[in-house]
Short mmCIF file of N, CA, C and O in Angstrom, two decimals:
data_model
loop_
_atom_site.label_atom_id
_atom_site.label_comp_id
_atom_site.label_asym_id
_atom_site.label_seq_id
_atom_site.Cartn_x
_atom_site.Cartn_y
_atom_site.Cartn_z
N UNK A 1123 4.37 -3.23 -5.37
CA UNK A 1123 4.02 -1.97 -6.00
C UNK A 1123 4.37 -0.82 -5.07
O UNK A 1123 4.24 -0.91 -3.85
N UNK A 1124 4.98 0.71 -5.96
CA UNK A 1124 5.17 1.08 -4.84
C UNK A 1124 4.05 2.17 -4.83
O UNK A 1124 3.12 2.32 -5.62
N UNK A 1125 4.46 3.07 -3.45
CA UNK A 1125 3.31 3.91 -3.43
C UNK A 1125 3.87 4.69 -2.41
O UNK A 1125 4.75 4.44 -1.58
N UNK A 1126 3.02 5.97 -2.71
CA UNK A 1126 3.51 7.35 -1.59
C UNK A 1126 1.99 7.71 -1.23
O UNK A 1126 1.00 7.86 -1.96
N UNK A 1127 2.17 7.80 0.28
CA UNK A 1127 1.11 8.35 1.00
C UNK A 1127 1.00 9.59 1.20
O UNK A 1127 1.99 10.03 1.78
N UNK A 1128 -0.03 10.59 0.92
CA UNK A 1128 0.15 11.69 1.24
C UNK A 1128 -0.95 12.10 1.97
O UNK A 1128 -2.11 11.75 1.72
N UNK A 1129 -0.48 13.07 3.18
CA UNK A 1129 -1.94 13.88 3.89
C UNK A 1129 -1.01 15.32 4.47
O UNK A 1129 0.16 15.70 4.33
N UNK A 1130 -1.86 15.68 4.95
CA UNK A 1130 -2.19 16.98 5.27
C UNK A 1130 -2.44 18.45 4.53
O UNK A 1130 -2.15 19.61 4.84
N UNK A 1131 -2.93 17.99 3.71
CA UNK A 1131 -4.13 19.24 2.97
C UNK A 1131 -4.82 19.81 3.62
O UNK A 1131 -4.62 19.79 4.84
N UNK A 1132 -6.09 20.67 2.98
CA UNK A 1132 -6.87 20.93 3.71
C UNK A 1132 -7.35 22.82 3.31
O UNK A 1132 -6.81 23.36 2.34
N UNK A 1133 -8.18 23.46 4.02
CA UNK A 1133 -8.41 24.96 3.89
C UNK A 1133 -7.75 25.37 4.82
O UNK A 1133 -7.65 24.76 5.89
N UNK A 1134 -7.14 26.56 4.53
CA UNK A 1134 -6.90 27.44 5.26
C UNK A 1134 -7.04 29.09 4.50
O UNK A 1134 -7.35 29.32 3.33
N UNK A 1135 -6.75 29.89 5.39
CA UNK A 1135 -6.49 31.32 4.86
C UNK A 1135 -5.80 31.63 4.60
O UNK A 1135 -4.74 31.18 5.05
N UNK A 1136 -5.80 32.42 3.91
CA UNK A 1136 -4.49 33.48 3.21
C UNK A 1136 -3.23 34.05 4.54
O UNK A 1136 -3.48 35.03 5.23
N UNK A 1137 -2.61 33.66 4.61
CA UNK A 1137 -1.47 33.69 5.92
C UNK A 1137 -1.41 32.56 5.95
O UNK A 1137 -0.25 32.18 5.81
N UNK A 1138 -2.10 31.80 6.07
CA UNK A 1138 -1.88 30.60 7.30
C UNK A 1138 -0.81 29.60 6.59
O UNK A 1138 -0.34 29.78 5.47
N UNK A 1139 -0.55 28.60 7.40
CA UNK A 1139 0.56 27.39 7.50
C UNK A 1139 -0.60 26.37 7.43
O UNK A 1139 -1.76 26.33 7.86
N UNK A 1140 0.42 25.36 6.53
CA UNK A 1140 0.12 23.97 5.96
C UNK A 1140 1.06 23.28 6.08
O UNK A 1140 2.11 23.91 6.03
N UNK A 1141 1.22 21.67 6.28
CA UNK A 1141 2.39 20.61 6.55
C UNK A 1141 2.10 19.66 6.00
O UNK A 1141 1.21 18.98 6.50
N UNK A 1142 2.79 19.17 4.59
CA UNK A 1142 2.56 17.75 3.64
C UNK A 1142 3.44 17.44 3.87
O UNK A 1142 4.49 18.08 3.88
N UNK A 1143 3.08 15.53 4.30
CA UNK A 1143 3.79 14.63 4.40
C UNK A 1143 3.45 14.12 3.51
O UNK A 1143 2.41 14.19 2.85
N UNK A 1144 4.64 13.35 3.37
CA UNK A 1144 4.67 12.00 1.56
C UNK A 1144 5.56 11.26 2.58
O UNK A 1144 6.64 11.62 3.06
N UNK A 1145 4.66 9.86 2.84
CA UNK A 1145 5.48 8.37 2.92
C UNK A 1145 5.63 7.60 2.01
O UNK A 1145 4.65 6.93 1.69
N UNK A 1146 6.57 7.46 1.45
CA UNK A 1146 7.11 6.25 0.41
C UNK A 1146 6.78 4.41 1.09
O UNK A 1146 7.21 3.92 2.14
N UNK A 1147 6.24 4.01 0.43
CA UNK A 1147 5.92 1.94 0.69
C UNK A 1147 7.50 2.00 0.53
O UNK A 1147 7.85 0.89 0.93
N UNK A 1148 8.29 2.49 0.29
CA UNK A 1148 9.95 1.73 0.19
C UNK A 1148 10.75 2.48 0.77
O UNK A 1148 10.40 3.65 0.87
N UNK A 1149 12.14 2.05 1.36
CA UNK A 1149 12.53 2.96 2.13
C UNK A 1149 13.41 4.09 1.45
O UNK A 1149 14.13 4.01 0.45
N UNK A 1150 13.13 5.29 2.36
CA UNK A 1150 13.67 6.93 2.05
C UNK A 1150 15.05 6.60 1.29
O UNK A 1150 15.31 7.25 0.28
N UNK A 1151 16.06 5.50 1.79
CA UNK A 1151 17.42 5.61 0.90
C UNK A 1151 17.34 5.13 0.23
O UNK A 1151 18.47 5.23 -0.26
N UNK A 1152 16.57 4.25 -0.68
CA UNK A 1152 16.70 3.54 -2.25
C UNK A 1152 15.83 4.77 -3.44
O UNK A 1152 15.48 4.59 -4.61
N UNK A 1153 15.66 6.28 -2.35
CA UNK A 1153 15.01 6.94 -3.32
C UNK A 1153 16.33 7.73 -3.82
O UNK A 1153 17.32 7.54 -3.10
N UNK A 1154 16.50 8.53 -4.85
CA UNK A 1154 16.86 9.35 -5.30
C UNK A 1154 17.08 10.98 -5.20
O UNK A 1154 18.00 11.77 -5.00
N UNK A 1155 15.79 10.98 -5.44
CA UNK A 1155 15.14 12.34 -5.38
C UNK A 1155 13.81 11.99 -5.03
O UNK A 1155 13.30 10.93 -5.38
N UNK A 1156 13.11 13.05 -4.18
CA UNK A 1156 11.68 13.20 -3.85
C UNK A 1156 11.45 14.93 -4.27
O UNK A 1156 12.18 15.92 -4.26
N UNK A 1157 10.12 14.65 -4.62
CA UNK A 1157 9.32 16.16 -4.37
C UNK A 1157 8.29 16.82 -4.66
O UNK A 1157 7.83 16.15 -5.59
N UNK A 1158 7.64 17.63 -4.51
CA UNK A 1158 6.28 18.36 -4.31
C UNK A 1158 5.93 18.91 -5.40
O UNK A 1158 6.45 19.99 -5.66
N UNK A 1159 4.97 18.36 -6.34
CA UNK A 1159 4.45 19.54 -7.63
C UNK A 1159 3.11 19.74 -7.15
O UNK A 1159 2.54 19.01 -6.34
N UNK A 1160 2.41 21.30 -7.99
CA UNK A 1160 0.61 20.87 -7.82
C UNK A 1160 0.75 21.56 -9.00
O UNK A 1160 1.66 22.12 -9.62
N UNK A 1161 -0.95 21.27 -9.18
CA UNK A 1161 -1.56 21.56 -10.24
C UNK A 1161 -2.89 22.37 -10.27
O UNK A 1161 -3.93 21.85 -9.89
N UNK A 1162 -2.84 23.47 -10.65
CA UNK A 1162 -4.02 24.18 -10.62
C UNK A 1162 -5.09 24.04 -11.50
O UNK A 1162 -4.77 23.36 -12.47
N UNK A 1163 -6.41 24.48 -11.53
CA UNK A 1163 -7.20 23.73 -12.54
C UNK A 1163 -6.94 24.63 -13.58
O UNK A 1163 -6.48 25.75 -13.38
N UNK A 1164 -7.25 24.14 -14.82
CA UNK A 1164 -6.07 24.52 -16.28
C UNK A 1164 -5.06 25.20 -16.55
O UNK A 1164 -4.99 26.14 -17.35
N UNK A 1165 -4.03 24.64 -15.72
CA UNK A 1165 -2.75 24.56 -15.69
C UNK A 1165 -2.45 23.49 -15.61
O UNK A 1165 -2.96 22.42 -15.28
N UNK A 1166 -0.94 24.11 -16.18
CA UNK A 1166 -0.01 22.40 -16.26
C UNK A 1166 0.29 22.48 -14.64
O UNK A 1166 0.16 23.40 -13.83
N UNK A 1167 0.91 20.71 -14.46
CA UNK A 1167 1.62 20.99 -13.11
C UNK A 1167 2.95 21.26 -13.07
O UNK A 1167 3.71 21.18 -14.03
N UNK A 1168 3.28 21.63 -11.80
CA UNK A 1168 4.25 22.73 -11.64
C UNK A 1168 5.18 22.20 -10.72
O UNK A 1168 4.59 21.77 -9.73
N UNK A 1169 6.42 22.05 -10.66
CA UNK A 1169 7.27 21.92 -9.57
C UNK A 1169 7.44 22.71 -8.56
O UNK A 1169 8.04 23.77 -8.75
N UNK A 1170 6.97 22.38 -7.26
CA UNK A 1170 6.93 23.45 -6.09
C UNK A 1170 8.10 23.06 -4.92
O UNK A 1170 8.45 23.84 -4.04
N UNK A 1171 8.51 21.96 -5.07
CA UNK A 1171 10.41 21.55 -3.91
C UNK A 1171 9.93 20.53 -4.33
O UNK A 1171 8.84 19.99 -4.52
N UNK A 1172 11.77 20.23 -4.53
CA UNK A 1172 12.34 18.75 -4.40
C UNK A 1172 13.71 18.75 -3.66
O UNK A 1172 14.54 19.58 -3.30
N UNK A 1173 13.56 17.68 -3.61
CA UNK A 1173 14.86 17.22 -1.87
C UNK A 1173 15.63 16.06 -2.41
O UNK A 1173 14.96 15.04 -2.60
N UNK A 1174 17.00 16.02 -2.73
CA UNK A 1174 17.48 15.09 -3.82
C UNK A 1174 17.87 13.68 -2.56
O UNK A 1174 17.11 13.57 -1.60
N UNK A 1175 18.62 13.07 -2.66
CA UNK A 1175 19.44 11.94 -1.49
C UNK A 1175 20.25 12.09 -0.58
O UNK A 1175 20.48 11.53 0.49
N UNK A 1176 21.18 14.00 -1.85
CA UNK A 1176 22.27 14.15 -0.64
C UNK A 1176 21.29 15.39 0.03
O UNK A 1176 21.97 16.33 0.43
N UNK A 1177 20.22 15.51 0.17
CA UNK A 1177 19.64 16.69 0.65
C UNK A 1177 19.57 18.04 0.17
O UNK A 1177 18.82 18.90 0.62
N UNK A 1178 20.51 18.21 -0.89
CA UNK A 1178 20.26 19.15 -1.98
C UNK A 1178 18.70 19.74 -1.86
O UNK A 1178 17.85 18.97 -1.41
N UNK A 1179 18.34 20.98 -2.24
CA UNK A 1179 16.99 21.08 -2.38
C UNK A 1179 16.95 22.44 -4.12
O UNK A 1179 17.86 23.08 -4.64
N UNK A 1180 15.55 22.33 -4.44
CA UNK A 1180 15.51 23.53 -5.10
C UNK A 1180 14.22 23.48 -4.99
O UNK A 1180 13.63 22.40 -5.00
N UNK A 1181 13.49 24.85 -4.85
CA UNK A 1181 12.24 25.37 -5.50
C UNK A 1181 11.14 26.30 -6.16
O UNK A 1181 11.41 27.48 -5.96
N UNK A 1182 10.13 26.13 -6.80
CA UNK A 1182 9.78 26.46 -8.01
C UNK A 1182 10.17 28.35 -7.31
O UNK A 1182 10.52 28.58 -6.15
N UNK A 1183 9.90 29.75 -8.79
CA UNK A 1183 10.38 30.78 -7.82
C UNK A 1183 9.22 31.61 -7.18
O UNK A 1183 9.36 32.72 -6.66
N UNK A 1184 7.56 30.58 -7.34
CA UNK A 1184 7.09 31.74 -6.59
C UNK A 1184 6.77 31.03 -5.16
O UNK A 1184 5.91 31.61 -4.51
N UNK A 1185 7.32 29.86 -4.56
CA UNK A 1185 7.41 29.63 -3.26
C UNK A 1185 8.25 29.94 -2.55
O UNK A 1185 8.07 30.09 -1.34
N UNK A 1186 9.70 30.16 -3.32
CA UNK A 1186 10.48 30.47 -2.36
C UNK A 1186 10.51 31.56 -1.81
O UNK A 1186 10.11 32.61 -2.32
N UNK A 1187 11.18 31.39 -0.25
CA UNK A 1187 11.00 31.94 1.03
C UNK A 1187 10.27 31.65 1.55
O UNK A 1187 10.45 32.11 2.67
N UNK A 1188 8.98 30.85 1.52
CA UNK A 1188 7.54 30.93 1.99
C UNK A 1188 7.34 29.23 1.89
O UNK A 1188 6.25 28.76 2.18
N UNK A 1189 8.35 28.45 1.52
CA UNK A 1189 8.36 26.64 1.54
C UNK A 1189 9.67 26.30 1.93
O UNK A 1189 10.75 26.89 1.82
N UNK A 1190 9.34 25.18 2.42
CA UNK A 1190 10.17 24.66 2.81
C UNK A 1190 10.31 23.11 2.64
O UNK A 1190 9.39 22.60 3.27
N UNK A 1191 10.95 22.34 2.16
CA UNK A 1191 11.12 20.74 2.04
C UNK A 1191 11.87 20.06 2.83
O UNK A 1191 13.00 20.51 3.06
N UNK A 1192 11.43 18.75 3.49
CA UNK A 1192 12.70 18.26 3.96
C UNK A 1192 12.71 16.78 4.36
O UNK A 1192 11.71 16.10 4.13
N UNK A 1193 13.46 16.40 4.77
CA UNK A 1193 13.16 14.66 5.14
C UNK A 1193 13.74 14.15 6.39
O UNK A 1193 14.84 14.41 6.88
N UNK A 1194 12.71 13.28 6.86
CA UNK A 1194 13.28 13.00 8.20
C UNK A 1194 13.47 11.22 7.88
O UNK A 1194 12.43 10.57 7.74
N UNK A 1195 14.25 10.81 7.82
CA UNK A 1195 14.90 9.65 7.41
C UNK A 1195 14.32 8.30 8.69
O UNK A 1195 14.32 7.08 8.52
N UNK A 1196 13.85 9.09 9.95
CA UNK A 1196 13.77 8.25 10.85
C UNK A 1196 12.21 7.77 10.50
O UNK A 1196 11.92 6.58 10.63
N UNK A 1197 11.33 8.63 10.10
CA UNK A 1197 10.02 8.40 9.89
C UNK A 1197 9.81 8.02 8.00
O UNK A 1197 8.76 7.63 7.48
N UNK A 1198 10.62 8.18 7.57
CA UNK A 1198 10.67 7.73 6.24
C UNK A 1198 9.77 8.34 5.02
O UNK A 1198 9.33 7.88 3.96
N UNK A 1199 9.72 9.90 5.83
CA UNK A 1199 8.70 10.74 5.06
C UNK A 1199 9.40 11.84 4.83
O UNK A 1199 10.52 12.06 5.30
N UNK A 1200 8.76 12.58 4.08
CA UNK A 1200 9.61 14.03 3.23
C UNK A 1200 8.26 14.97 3.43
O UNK A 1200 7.18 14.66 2.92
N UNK A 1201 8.41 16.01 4.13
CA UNK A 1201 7.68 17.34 4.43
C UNK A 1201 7.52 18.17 3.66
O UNK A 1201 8.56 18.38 3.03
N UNK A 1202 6.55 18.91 3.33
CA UNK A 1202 6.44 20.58 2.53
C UNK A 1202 6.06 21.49 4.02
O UNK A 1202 4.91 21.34 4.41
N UNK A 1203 6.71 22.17 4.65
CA UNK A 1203 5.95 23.19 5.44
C UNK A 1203 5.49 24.57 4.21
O UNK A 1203 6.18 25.33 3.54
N UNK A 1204 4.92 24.49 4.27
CA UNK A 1204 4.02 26.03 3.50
C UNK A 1204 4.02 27.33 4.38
O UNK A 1204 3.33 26.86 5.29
N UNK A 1205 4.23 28.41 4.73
CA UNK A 1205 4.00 29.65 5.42
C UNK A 1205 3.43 30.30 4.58
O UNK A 1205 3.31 29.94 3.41
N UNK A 1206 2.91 31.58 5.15
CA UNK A 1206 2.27 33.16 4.01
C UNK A 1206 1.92 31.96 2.94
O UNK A 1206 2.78 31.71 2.10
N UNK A 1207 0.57 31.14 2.93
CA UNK A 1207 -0.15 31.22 1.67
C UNK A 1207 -0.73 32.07 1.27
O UNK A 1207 -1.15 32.93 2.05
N UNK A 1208 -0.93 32.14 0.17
CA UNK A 1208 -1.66 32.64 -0.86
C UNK A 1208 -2.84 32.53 -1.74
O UNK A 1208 -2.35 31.84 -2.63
N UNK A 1209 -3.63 32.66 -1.97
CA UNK A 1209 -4.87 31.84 -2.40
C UNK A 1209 -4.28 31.41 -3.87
O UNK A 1209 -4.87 30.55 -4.53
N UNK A 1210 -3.41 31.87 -4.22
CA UNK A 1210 -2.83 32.01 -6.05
C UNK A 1210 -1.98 30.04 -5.70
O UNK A 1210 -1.65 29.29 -6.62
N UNK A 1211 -1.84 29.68 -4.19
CA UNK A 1211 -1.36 28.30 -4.18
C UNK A 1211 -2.46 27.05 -3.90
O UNK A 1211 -2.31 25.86 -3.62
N UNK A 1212 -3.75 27.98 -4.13
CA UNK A 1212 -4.76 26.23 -4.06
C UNK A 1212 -4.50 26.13 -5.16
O UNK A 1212 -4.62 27.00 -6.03
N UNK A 1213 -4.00 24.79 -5.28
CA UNK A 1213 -3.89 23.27 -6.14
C UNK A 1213 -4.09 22.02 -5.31
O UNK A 1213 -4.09 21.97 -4.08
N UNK A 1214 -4.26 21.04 -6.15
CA UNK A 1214 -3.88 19.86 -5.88
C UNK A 1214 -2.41 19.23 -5.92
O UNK A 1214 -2.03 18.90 -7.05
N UNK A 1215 -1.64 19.04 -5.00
CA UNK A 1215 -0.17 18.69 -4.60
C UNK A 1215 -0.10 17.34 -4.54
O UNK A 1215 -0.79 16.57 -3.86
N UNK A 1216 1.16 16.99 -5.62
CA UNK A 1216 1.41 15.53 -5.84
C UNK A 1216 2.76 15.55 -4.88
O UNK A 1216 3.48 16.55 -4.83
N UNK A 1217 3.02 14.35 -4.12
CA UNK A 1217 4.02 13.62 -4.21
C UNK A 1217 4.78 13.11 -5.57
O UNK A 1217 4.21 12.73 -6.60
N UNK A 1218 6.14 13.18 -5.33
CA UNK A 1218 7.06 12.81 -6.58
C UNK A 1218 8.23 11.68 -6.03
O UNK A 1218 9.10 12.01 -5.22
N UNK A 1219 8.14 10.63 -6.45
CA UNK A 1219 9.91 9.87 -5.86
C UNK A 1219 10.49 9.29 -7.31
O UNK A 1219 9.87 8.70 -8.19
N UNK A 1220 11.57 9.58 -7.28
CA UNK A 1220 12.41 8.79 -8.19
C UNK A 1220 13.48 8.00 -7.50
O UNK A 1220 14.35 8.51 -6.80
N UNK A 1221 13.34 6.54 -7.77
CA UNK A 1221 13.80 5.44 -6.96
C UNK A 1221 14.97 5.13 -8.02
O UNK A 1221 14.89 5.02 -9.25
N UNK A 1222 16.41 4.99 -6.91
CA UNK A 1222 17.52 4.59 -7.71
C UNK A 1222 17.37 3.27 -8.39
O UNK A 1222 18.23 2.93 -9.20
N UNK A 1223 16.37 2.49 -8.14
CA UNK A 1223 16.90 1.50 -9.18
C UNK A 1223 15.47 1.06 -9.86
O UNK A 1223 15.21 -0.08 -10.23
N UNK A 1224 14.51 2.27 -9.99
CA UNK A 1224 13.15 1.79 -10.32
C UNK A 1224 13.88 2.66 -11.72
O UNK A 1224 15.01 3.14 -11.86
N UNK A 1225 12.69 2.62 -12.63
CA UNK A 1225 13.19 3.34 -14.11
C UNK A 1225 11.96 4.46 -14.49
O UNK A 1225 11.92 5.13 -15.52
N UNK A 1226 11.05 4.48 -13.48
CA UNK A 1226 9.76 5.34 -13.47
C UNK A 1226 9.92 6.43 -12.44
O UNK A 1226 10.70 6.25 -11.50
N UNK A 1227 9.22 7.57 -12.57
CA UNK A 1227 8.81 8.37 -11.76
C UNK A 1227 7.84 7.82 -10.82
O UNK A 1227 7.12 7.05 -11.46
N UNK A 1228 7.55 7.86 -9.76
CA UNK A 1228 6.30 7.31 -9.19
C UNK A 1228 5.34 8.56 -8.18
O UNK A 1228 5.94 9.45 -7.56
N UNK A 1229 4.46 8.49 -8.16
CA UNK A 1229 3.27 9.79 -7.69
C UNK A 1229 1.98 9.38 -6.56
O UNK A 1229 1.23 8.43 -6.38
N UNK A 1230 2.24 10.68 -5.98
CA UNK A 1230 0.93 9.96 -5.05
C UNK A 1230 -0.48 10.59 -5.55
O UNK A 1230 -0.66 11.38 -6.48
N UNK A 1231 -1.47 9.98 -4.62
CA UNK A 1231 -2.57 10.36 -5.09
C UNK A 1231 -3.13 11.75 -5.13
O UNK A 1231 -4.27 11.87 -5.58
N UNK A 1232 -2.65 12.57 -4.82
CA UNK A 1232 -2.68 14.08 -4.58
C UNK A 1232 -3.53 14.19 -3.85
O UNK A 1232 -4.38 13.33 -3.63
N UNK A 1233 -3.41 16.01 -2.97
CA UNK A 1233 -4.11 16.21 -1.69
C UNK A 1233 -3.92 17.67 -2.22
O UNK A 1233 -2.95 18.24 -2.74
N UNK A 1234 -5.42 18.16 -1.85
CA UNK A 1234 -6.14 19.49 -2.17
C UNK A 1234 -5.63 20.49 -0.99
O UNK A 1234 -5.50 20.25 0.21
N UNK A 1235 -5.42 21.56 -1.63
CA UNK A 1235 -4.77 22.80 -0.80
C UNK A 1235 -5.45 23.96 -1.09
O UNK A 1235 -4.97 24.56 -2.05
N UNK A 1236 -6.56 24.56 -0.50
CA UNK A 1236 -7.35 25.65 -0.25
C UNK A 1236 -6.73 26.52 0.20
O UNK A 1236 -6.08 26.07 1.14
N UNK A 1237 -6.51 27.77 0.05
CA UNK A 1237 -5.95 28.80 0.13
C UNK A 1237 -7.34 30.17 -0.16
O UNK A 1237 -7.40 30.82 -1.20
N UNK A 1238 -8.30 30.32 1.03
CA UNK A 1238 -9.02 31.56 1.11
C UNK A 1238 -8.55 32.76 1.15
O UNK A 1238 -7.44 33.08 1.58
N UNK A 1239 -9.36 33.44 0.70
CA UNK A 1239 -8.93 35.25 0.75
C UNK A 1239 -9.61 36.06 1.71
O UNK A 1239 -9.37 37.26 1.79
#
């Protein structure tokens, strides 16, 4: 079964920096695409970066400049650095992988992102 680990959530303030890691149970090159959605409470969820195989990236338009995605192939995890939060970005943030030869999306358990004013 597979599975993505995720941590580094947490509170912070309005300015501050945040760093999500997502480890995939399988390794970083049989994925596809990876990437970061959250979900605010009643809202849908939202695509916030994704990081494709060839490293391609895109993200949603009210992070950009202020996120960043990326993958370090040696540790087999894919990063969100966050800068200038915003309190308008507490959600709960899923991990996303789409595995080249799985036929599902697969998700992690999500990790809470506090953003004070």
């Amino acid at each position: 079964q597979v599975q993505l680990v995720e941590s580094g959530g947490g509170l912070v303030q309005a300015g501050g920096s945040l760093r999500l890691s997502c480890a995939p149970s399988r390794s970083i090159f049989s994925i596809n695409a990876m990437g970061w959605y959250r979900q605010a409470p009643g809202k849908q969820r939202e695509l916030v970066a994704r990081i494709t195989r060839s490293g391609a990236t895109n993200y949603g338009d009210s992070v950009k400049g202020r996120f960043t995605i990326s993958r370090d192939n040696a540790k087999n995890t894919v990063y969100l650095q966050m800068n200038s939060l915003k309190p308008e970005d507490t959600a709960v943030y899923y991990c996303n992988a789409q595995f080249l030869t799985l036929p599902n999306d697969y998700w992690g358990q999500g990790t809470q992102v506090t953003v004070s004013s």
